[in-house]
PDB file of C-alpha atoms in Angstrom:
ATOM      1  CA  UNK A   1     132.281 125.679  62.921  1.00  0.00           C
ATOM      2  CA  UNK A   2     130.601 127.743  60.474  1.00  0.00           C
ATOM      3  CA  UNK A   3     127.326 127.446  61.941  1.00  0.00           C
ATOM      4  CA  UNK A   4     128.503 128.133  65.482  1.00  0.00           C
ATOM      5  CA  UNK A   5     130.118 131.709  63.748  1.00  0.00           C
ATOM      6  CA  UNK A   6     126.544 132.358  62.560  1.00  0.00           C
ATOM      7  CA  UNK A   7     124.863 131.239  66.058  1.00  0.00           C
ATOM      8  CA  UNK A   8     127.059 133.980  67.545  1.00  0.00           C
ATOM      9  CA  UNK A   9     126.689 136.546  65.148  1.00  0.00           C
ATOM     10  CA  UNK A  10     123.400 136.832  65.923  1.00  0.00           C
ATOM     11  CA  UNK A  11     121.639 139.851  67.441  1.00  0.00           C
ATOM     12  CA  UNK A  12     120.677 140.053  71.030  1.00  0.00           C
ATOM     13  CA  UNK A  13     117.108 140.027  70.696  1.00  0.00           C
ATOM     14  CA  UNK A  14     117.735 136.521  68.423  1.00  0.00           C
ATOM     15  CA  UNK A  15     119.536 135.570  71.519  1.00  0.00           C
ATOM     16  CA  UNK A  16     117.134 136.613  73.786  1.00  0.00           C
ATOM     17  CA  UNK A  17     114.261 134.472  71.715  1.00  0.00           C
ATOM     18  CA  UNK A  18     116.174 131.177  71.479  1.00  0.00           C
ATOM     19  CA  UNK A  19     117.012 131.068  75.148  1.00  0.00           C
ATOM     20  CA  UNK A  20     113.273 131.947  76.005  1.00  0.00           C
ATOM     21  CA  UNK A  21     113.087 128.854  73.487  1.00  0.00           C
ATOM     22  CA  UNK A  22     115.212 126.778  75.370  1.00  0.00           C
ATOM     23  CA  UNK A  23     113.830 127.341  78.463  1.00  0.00           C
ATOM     24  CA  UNK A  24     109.927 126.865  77.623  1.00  0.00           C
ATOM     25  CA  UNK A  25     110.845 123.434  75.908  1.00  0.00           C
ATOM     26  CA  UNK A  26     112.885 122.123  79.238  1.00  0.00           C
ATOM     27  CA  UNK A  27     110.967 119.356  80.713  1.00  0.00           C
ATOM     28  CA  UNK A  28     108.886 120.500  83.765  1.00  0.00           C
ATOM     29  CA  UNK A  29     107.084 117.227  86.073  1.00  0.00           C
ATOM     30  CA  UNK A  30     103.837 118.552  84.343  1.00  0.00           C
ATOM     31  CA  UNK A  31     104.842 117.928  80.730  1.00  0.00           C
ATOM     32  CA  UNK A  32     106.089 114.996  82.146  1.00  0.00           C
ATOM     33  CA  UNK A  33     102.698 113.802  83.834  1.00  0.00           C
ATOM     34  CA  UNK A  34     100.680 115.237  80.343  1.00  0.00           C
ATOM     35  CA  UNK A  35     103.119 112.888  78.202  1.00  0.00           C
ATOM     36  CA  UNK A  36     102.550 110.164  81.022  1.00  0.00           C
ATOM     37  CA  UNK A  37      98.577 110.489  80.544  1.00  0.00           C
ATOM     38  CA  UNK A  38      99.270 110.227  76.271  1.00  0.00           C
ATOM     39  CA  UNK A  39     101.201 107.275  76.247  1.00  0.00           C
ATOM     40  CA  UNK A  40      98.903 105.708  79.001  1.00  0.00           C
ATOM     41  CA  UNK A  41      95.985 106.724  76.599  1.00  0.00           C
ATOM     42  CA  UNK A  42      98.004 105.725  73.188  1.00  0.00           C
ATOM     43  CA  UNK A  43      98.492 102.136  75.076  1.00  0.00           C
ATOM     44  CA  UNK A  44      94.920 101.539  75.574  1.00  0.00           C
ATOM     45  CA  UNK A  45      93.965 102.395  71.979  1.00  0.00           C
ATOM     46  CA  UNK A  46      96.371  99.528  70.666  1.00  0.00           C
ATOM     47  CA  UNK A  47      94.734  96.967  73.312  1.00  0.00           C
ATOM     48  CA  UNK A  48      92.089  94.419  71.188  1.00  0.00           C
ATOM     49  CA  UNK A  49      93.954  95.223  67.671  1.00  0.00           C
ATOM     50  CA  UNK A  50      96.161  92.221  67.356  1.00  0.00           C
ATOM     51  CA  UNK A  51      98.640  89.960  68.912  1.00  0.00           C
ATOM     52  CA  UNK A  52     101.595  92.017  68.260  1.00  0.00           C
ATOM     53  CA  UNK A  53      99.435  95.571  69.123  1.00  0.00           C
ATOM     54  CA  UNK A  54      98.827  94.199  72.494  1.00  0.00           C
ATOM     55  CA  UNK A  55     102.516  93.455  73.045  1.00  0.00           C
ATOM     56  CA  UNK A  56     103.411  96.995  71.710  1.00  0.00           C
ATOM     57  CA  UNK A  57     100.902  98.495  74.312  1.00  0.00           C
ATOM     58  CA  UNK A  58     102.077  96.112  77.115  1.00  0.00           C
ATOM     59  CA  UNK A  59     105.985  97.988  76.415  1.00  0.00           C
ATOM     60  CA  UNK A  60     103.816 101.610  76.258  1.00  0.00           C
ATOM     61  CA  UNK A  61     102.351 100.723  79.883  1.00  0.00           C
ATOM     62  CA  UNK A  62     105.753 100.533  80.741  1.00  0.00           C
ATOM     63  CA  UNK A  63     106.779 103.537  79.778  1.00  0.00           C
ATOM     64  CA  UNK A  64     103.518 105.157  81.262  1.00  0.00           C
ATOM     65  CA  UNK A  65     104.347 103.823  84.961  1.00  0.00           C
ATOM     66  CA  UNK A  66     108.044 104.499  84.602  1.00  0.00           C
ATOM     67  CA  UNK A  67     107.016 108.427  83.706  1.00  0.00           C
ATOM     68  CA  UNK A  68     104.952 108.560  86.651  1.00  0.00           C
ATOM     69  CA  UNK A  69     108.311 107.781  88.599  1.00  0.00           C
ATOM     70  CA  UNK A  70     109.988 110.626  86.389  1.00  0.00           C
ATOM     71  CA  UNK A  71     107.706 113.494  87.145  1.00  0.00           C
ATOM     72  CA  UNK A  72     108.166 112.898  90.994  1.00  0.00           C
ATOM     73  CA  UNK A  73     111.864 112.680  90.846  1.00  0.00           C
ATOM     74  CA  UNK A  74     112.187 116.143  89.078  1.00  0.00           C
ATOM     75  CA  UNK A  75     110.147 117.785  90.837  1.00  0.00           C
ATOM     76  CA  UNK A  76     111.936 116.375  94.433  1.00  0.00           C
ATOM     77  CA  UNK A  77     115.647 117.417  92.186  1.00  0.00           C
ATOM     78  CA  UNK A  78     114.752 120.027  90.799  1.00  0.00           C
ATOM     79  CA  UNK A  79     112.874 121.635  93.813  1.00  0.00           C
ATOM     80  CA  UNK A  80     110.026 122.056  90.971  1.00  0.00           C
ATOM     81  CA  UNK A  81     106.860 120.649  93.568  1.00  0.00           C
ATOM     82  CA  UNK A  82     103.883 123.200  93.927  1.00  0.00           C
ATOM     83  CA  UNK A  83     100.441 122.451  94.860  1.00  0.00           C
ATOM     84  CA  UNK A  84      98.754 122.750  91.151  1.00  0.00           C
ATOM     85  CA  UNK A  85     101.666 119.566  90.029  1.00  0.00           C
ATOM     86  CA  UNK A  86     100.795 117.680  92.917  1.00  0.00           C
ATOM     87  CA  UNK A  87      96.822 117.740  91.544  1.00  0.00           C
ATOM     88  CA  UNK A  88      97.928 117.414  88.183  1.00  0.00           C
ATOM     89  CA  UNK A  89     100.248 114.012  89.122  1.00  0.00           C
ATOM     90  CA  UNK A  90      96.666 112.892  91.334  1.00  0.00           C
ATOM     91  CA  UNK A  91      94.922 113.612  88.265  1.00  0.00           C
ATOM     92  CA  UNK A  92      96.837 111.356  85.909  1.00  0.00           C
ATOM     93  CA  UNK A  93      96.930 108.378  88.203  1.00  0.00           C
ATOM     94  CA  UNK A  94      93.509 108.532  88.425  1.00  0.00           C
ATOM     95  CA  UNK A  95      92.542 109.034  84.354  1.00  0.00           C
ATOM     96  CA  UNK A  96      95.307 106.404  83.769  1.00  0.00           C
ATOM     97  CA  UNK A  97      93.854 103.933  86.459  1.00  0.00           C
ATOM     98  CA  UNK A  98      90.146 104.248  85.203  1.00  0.00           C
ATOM     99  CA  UNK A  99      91.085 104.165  81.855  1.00  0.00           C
ATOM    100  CA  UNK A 100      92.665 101.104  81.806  1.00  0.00           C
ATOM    101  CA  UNK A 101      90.658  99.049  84.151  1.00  0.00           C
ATOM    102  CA  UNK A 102      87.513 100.374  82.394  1.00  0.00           C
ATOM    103  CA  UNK A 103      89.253  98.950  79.274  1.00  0.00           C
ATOM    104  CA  UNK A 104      89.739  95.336  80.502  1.00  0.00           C
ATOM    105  CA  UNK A 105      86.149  95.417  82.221  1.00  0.00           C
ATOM    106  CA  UNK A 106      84.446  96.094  79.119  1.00  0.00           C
ATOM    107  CA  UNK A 107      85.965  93.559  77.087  1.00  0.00           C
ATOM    108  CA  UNK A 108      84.980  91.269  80.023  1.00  0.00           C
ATOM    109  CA  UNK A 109      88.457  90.535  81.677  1.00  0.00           C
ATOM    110  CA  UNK A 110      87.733  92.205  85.095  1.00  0.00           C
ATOM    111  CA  UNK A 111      84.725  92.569  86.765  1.00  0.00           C
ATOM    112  CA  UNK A 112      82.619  95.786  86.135  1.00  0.00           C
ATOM    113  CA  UNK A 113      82.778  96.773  90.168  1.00  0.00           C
ATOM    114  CA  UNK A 114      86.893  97.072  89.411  1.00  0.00           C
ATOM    115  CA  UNK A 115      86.565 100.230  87.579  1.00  0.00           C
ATOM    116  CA  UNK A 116      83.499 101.359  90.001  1.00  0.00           C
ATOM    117  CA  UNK A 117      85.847 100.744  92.837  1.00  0.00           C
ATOM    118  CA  UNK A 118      88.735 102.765  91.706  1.00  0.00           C
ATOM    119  CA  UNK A 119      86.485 105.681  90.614  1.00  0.00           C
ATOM    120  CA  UNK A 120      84.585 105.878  93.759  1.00  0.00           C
ATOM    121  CA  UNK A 121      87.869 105.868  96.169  1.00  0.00           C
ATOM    122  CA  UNK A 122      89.687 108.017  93.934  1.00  0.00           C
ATOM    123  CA  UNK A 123      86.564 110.198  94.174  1.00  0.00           C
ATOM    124  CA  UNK A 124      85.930 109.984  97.580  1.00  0.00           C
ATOM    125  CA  UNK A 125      89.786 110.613  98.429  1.00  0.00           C
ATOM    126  CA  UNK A 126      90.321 113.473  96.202  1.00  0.00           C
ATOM    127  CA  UNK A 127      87.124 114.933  98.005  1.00  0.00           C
ATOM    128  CA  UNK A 128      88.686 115.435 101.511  1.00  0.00           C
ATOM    129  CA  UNK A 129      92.133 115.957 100.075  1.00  0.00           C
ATOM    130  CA  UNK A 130      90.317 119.208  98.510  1.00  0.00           C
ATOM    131  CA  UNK A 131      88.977 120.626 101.624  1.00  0.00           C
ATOM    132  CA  UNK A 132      92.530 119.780 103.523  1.00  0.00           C
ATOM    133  CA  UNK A 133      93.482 122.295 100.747  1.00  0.00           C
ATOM    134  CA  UNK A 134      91.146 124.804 101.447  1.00  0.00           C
ATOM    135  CA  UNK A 135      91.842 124.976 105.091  1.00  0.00           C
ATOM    136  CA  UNK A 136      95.433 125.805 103.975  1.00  0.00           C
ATOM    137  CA  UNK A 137      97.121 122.434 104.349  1.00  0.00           C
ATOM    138  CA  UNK A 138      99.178 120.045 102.277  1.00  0.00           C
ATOM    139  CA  UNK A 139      96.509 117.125 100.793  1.00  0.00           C
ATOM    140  CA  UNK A 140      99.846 114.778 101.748  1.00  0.00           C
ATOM    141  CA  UNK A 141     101.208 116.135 104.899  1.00  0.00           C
ATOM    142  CA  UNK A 142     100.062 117.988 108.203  1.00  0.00           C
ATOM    143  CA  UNK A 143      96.508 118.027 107.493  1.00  0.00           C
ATOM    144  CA  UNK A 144      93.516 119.918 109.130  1.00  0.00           C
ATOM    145  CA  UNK A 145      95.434 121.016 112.706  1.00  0.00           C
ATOM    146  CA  UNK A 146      94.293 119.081 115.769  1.00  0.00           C
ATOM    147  CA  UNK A 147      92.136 116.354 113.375  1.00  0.00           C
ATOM    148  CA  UNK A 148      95.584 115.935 111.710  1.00  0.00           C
ATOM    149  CA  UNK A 149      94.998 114.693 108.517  1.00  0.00           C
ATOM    150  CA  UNK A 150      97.884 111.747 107.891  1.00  0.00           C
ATOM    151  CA  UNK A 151      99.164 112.318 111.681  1.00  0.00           C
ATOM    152  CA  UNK A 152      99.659 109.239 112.764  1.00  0.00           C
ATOM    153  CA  UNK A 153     102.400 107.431 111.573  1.00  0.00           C
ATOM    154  CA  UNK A 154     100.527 104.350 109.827  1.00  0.00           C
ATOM    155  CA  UNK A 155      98.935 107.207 107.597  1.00  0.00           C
ATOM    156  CA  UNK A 156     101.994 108.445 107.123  1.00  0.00           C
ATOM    157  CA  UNK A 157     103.110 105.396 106.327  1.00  0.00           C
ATOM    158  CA  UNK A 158     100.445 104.202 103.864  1.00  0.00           C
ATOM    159  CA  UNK A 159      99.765 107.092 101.846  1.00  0.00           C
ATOM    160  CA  UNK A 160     103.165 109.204 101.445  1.00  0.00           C
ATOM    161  CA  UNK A 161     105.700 106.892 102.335  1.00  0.00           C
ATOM    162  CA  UNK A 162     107.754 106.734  99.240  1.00  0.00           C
ATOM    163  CA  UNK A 163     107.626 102.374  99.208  1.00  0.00           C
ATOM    164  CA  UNK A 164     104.085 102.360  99.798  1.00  0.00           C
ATOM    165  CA  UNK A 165     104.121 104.685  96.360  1.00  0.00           C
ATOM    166  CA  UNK A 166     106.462 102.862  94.600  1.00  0.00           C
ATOM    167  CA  UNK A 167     104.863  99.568  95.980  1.00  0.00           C
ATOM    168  CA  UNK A 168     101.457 100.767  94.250  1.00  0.00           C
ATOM    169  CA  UNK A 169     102.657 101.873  90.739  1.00  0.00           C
ATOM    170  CA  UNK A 170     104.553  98.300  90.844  1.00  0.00           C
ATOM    171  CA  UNK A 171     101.585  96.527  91.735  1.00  0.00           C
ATOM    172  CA  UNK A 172      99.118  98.620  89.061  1.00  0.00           C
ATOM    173  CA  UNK A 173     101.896  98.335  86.280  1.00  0.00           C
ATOM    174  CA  UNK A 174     102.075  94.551  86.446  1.00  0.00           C
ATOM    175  CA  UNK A 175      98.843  94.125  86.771  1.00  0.00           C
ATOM    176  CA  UNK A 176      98.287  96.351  83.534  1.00  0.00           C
ATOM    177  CA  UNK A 177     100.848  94.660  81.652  1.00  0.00           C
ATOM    178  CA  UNK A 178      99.721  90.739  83.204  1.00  0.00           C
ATOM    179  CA  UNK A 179      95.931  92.168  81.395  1.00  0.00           C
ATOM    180  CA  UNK A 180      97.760  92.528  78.582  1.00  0.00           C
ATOM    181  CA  UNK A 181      99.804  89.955  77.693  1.00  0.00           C
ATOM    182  CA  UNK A 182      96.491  87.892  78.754  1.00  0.00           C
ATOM    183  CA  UNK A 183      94.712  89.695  75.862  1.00  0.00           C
ATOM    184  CA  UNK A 184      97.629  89.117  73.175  1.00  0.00           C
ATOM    185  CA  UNK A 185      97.914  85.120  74.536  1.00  0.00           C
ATOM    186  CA  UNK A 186      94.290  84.167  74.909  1.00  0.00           C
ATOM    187  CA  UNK A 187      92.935  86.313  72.139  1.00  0.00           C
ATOM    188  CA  UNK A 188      95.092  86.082  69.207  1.00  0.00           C
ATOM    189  CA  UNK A 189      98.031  83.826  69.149  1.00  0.00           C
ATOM    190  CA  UNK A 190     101.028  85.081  69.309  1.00  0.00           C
ATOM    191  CA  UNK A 191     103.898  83.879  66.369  1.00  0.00           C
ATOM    192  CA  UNK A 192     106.836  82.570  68.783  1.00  0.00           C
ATOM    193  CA  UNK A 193     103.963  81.275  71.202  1.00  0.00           C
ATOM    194  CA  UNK A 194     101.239  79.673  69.102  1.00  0.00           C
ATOM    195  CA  UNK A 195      97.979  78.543  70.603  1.00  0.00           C
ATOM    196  CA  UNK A 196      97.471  77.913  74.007  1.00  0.00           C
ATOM    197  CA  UNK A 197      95.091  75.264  75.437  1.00  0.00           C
ATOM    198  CA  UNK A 198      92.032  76.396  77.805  1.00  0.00           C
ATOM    199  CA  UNK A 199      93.627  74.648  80.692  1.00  0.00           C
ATOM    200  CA  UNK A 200      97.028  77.266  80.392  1.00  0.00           C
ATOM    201  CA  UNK A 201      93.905  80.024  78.981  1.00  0.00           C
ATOM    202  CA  UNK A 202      92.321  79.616  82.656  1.00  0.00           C
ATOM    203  CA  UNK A 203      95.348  79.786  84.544  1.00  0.00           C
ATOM    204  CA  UNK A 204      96.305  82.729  82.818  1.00  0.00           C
ATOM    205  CA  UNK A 205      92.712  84.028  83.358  1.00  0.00           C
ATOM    206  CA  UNK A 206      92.949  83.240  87.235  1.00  0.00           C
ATOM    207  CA  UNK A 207      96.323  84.961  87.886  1.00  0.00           C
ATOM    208  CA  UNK A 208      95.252  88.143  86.535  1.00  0.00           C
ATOM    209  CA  UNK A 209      91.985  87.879  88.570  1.00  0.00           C
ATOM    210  CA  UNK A 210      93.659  87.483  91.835  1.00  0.00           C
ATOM    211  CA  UNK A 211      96.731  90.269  90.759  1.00  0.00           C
ATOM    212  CA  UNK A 212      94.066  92.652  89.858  1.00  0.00           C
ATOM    213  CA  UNK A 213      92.191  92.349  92.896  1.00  0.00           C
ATOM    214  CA  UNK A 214      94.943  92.443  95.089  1.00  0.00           C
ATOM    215  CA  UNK A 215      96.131  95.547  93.350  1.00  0.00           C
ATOM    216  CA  UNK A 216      92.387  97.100  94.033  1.00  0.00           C
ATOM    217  CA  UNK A 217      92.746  95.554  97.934  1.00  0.00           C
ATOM    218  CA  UNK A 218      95.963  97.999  98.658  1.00  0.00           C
ATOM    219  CA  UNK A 219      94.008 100.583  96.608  1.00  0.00           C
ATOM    220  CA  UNK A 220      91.774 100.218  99.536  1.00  0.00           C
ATOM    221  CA  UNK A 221      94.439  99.942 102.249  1.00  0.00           C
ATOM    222  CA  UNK A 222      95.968 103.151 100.982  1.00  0.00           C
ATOM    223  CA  UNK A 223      93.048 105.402 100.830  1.00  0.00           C
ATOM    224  CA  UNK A 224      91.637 104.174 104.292  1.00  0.00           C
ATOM    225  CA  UNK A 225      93.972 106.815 106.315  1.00  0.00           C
ATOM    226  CA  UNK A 226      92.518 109.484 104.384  1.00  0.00           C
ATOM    227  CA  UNK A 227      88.862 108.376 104.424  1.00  0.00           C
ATOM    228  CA  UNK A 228      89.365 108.355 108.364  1.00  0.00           C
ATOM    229  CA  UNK A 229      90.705 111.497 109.024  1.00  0.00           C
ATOM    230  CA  UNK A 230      88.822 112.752 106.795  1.00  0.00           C
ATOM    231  CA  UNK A 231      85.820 111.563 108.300  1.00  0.00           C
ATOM    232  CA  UNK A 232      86.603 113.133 111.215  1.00  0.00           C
ATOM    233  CA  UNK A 233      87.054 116.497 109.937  1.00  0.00           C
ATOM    234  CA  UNK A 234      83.978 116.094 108.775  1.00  0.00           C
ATOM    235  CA  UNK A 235      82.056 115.237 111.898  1.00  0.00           C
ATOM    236  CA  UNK A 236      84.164 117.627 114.241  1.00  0.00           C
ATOM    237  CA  UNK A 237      82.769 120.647 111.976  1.00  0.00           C
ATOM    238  CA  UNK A 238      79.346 119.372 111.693  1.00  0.00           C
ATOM    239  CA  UNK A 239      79.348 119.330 115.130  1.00  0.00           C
ATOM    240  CA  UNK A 240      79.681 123.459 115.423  1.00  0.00           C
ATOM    241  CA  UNK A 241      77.360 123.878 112.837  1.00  0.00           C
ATOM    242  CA  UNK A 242      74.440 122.193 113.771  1.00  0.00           C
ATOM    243  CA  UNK A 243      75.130 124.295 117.380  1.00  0.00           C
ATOM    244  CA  UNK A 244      75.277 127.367 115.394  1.00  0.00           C
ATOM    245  CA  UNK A 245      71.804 126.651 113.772  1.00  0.00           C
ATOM    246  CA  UNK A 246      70.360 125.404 116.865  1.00  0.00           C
ATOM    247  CA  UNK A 247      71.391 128.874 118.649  1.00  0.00           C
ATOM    248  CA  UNK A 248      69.926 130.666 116.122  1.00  0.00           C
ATOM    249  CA  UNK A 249      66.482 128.979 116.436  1.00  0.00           C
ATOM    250  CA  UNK A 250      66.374 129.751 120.058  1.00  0.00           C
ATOM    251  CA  UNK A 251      67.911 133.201 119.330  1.00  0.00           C
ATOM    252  CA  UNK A 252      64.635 133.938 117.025  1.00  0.00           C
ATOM    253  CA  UNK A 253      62.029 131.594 119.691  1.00  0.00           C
ATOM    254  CA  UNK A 254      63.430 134.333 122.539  1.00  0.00           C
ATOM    255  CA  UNK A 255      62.974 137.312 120.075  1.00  0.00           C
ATOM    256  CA  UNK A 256      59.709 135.956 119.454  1.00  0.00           C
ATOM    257  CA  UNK A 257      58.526 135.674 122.965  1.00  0.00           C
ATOM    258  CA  UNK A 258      59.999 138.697 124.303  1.00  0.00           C
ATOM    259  CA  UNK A 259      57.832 140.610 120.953  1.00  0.00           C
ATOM    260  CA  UNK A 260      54.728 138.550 122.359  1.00  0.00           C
ATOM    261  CA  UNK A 261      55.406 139.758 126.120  1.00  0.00           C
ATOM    262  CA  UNK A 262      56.064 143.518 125.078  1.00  0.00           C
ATOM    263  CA  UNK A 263      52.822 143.183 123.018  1.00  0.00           C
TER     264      UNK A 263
END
């Protein structure tokens, strides 16, 4: 009680400080999708240093994915969504997805074209989702006016349905963890386990091939709404342009001919 006399004693610009205190250190979705991206990172780092590391990253992955569910549900509560956290969320999937896949494929547990894969469709995705956002529309939503970008309802469906989201981070966070446990079975025994024969080592090794490339198949599946549309975006305004040029070439061939005549 004594320290709750002092806390009220205190001036108003003291006041005024500690709230402004309070309210910079409330979780926003973006300090939630930074802290997502360190413990993502910090799990990673542990991978390859031990049986018991590999478990302890395996729980961090966890705790990765499960933030990524965090940031979206305060920012749908607390009415907290803008443009810039909607990159920023895109922006730790994708370091969190290369990172770990790039992991695993250079310690030679995935193939090499996994991580090429992800990169180029994230790349090729985040592409077109950056001009819908220069032509003034949501990246997720109504999309580039009569070429609607995510119009028809199996786009829709796909790419900003909330299962086919939550179906995705499912998929990617067992597959991470599966990679894992793989690497603390196979490559270090664990105590309460012991060592497994190559028999149980390859059947291990085969699950987490056909998870992981499943997970990279809906990768795929998802982006191939965007990759459309966006493809025709692209060819409806290359269309114009090339008529543009092509009027100005006969523009400066008249000009030309008329000088010629006159001469």
């Amino acid at each position: 009680m004594q320290g709750q006399g002092v806390a009220w004693n205190l001036p108003s610009h003291d006041w005024a400080l500690c709230c402004a205190w309070q309210v910079n250190m409330r979780w926003t979705p973006n300090k939630v999708t930074f802290l997502r991206v360190v413990v993502g990172f910090a799990a990673v780092c542990l991978f390859g240093r031990g049986a018991w590391a590999n478990l302890a990253a395996v729980g961090l992955t966890v705790a990765a994915i499960a933030l990524d569910a965090l940031d979206g549900h305060l920012a749908r509560k607390k009415k907290m969504a803008t443009p810039v956290g909607a990159q920023l969320d895109i922006l730790g999937d994708r370091m969190i997805e290369n990172v770990y896949f790039t992991y695993f494929a250079v310690v030679g547990m995935v193939s090499l074209w996994l991580p090429v894969l992800f990169f180029a469709r994230g790349a090729a995705t985040d592409f077109l989702r950056g001009l819908a956002m220069k032509a003034g529309h949501s990246p997720m939503g109504a999309g580039w006016g009569a070429n609607a970008m995510l119009g028809t309802w199996w786009g829709q469906a796909l790419v900003a349905s909330r299962w086919s989201r939550g179906l995705y981070a499912a998929m990617k966070c067992l597959c991470f963890c599966y990679l894992g446990l793989e690497l603390a079975l196979t490559r270090g025994p664990v105590a309460l386990v012991g060592e497994l024969a190559a028999d149980v080592h390859g059947m291990i090794h085969a699950g987490a091939q056909v998870l992981t490339w499943m997970t990279a198949a809906f990768c795929l599946l998802r982006g191939l709404p965007v990759l459309v549309e966006g493809w025709k975006y692209i060819a409806g305004n290359a269309g114009p342009a090339r008529g543009i040029k092509g009027a100005s070439r006969n523009s400066i061939r008249d000009a030309k001919t008329a000088a010629q005549e006159a001469a």
